[in-house]
Short mmCIF file of C-alpha atoms in Angstrom, two decimals:
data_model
loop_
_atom_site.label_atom_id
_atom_site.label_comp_id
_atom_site.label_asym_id
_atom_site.label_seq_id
_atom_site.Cartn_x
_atom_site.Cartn_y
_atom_site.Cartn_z
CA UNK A 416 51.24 157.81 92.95
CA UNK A 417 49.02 157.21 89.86
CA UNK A 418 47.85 160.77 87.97
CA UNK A 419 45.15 160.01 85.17
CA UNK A 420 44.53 162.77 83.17
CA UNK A 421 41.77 162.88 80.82
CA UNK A 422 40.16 164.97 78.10
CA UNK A 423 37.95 166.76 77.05
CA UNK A 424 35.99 167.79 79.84
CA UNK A 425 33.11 168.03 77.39
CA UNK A 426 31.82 167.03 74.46
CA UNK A 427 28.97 167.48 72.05
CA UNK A 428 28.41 165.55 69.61
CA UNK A 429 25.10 165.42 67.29
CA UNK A 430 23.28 161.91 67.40
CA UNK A 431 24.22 159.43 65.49
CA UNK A 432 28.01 160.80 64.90
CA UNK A 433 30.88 158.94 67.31
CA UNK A 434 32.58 160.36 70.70
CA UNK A 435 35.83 159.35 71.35
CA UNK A 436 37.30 160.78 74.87
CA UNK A 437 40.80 160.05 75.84
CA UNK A 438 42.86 159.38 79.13
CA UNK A 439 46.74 159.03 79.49
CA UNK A 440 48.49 157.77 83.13
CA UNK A 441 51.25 157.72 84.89
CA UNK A 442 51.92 154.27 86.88
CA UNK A 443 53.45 151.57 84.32
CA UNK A 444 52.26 149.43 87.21
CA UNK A 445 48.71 150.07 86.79
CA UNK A 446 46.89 146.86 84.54
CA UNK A 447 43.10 147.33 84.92
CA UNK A 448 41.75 150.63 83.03
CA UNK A 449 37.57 150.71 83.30
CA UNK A 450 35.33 153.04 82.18
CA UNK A 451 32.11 154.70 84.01
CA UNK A 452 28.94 156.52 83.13
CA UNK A 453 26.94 158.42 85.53
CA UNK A 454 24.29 160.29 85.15
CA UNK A 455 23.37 163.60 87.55
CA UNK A 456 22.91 162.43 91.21
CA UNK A 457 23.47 158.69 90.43
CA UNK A 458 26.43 156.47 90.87
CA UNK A 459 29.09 155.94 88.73
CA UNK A 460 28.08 152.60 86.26
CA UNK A 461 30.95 150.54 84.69
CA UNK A 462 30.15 150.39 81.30
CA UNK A 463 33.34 148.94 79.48
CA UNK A 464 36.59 148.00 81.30
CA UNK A 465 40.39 146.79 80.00
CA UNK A 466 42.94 144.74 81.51
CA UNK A 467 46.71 145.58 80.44
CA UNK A 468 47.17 142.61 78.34
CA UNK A 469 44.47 143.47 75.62
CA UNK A 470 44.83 146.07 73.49
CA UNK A 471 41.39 146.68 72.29
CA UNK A 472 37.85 145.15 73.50
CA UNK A 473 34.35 146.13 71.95
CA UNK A 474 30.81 145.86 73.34
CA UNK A 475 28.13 146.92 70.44
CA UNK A 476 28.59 150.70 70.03
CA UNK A 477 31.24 151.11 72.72
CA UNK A 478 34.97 149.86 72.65
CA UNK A 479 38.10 151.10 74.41
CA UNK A 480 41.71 151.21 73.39
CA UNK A 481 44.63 150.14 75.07
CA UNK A 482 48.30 151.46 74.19
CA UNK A 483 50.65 149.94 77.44
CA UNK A 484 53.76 151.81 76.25
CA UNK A 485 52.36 155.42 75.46
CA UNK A 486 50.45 155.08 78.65
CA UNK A 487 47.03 156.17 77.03
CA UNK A 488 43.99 154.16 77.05
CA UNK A 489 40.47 155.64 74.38
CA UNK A 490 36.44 154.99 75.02
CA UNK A 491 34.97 155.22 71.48
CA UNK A 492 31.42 155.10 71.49
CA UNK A 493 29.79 155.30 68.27
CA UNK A 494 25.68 155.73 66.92
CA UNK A 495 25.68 158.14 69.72
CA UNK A 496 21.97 158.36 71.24
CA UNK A 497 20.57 161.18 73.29
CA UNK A 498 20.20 158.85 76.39
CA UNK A 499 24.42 158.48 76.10
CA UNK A 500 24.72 161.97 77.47
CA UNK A 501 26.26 161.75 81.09
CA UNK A 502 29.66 162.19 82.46
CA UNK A 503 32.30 159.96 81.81
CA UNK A 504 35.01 158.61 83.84
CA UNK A 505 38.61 156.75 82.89
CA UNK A 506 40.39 154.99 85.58
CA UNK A 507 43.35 152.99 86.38
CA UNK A 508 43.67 150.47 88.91
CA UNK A 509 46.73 149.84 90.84
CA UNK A 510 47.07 147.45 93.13
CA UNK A 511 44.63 148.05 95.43
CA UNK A 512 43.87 151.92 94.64
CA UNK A 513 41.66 153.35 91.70
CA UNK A 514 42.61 156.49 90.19
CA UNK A 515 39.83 158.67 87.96
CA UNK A 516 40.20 160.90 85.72
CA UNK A 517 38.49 164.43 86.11
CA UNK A 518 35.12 163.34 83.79
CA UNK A 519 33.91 163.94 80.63
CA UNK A 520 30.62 165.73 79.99
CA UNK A 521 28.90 164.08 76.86
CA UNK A 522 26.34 166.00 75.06
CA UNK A 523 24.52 163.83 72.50
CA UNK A 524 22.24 166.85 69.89
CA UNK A 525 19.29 165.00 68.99
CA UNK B 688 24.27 140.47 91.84
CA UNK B 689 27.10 142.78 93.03
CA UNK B 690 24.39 145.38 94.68
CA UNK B 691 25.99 147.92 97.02
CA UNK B 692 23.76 150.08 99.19
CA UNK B 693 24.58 153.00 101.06
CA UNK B 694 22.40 154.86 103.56
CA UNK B 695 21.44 157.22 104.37
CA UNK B 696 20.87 158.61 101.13
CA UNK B 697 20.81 162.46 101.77
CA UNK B 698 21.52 163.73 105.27
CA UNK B 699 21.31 167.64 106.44
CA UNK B 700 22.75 168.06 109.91
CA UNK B 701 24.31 171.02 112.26
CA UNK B 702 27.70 172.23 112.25
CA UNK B 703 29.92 170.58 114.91
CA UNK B 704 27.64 167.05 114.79
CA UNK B 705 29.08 163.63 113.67
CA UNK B 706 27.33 161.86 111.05
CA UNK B 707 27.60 158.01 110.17
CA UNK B 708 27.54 156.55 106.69
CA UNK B 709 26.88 152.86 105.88
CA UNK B 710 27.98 151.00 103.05
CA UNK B 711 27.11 147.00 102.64
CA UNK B 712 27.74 144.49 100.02
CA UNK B 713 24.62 142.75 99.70
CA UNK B 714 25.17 139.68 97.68
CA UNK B 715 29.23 139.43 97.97
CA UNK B 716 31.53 139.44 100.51
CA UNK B 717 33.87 142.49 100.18
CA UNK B 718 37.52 142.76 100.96
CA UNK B 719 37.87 146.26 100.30
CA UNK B 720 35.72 149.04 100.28
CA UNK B 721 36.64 152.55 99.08
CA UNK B 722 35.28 155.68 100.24
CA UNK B 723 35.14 158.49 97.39
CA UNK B 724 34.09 162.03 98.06
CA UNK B 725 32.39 163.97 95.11
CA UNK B 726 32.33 167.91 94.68
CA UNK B 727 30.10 168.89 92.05
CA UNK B 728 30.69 168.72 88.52
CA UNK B 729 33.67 167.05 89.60
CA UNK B 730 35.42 163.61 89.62
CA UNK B 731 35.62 161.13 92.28
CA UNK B 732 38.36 161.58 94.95
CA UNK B 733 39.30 158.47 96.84
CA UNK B 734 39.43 158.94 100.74
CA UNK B 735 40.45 156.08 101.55
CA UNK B 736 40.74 152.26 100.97
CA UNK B 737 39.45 150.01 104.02
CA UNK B 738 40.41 146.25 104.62
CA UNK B 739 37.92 144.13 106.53
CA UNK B 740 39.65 143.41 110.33
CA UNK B 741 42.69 145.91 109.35
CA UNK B 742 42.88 150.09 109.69
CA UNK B 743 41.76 152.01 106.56
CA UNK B 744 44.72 153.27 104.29
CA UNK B 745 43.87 157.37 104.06
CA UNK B 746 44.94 159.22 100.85
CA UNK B 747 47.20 161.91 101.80
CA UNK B 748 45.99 165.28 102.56
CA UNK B 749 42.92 163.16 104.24
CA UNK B 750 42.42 163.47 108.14
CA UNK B 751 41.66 159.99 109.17
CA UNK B 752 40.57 161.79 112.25
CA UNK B 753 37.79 163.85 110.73
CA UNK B 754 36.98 161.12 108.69
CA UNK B 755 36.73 157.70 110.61
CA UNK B 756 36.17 154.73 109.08
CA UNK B 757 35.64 151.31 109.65
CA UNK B 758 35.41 148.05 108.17
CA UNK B 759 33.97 145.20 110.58
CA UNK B 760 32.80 142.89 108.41
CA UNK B 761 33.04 141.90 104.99
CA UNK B 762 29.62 143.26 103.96
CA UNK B 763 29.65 146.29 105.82
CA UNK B 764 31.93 149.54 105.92
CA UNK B 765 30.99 152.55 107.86
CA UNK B 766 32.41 156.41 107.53
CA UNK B 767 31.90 158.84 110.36
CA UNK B 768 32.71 162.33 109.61
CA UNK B 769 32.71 164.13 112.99
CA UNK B 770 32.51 167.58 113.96
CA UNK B 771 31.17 168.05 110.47
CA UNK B 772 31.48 172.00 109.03
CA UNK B 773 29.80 173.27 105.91
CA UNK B 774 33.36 172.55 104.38
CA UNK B 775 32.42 168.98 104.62
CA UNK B 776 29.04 168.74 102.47
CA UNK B 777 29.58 166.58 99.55
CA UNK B 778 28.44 163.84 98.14
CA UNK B 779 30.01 160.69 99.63
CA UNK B 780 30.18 157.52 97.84
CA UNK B 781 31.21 153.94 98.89
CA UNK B 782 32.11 151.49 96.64
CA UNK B 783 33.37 147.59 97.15
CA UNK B 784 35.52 145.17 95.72
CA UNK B 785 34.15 141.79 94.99
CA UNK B 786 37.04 139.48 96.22
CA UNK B 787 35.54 136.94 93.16
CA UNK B 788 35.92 139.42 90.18
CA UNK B 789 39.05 140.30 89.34
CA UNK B 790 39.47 143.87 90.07
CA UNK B 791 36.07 144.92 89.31
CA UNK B 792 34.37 147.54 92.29
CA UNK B 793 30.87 148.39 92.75
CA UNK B 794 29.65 151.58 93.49
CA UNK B 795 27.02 152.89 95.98
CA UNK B 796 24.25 154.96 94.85
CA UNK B 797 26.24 158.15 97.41
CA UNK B 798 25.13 159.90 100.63
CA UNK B 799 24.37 163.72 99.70
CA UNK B 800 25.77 165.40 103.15
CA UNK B 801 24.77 169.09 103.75
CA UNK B 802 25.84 170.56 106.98
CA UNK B 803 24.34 174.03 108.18
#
């Protein structure tokens, strides 16, 4: 099956500088790679997603990266604000199955 | 649109007791619905995927017999966990595929289960 790793587990960054976490996978199958915030005790909120036949796709301060043949796929946010602070998930969609990575923990210093 | 509820939110119950989780699609009709369990601090682990009509496709290393669920209509998808132990409190969360949008899934807001 799929295995999405991702890193790092956490992150600190002071406000206003850019976060960039990163997430690689295994399934050359898998062609929809989305990206979710979520806060303590809350669900997990799609913020960005990819499919596999764009390589890069921006939404104001947050775009992700898409390289199909290294199998590694990049959320870049950047202005950071305090209220960006949250855990972050990468996965990838196969088929019918999603596969997460293990979360990010974004700390934005005000 | 795409609103998923899940109740109840938080439940505490008694070792050895079932407890029922619903998950509905209010404004779409879902094909599938995925059941995720969360530890704390930790990522989301996909139970299992359930089809509306069909039997619900278990991750390995998941007992579909501790963990029943069922998909009877395309808005609603329940998960029984039965004989629940203190092993089993987590926080449970449903999400659903909107047939309409390609691939996109919609998360629950979760179902906090403590068992004494």
């Amino acid at each position: 099956g799929e295995n999405v790793e991702q890193h790092p587990s956490t992150l600190s960054v002071q406000e206003g500088d850019s976060a960039v976490i990163k997430c690689t996978y295994s399934d050359s199958a898998s062609n929809y790679f989305p990206w979710y915030k979520q806060e303590l005790g809350k669900r997990p909120q799609l913020i960005i997603d990819i499919r596999s036949n764009v390589g890069e796709k921006k939404d104001q301060r947050i775009a992700v990266t898409l390289n199909k043949t290294a199998k590694h796929f990049s959320l870049h946010i950047t202005e950071t604000q305090p209220e960006d602070s949250a855990v972050y998930f990468c996965a990838a969609n196969t088929g019918n199955q999603f596969y997460f990575g293990t979360g990010t923990s974004l700390t934005v210093i005000p | 649109g795409a609103v998923v509820s899940q109740h109840p939110s938080w439940v505490i119950c008694k070792s050895g007791t079932s407890v029922k989780i619903e998950c509905r699609s209010l404004d779409f009709q879902a094909t599938t619905m995925f059941w995720y369990r969360q530890f704390p601090k930790q990522s989301l682990m996909l139970m299992a995927t359930s089809n509306e009509g069909s039997k619900a496709t278990y991750e390995q290393g998941v007992e579909k017999d501790k963990f029943l669920i069922n998909h009877a209509s395309l808005t609603l998808s329940t998960l029984t966990v039965t004989s629940a132990h203190p092993e089993d409190s987590s926080f449970y969360i449903c999400s659903a595929r909107d047939g309409g949008r390609l691939n996109e899934q919609f998360f629950g807001p979760g179902t906090r289960l403590t068992v004494l």
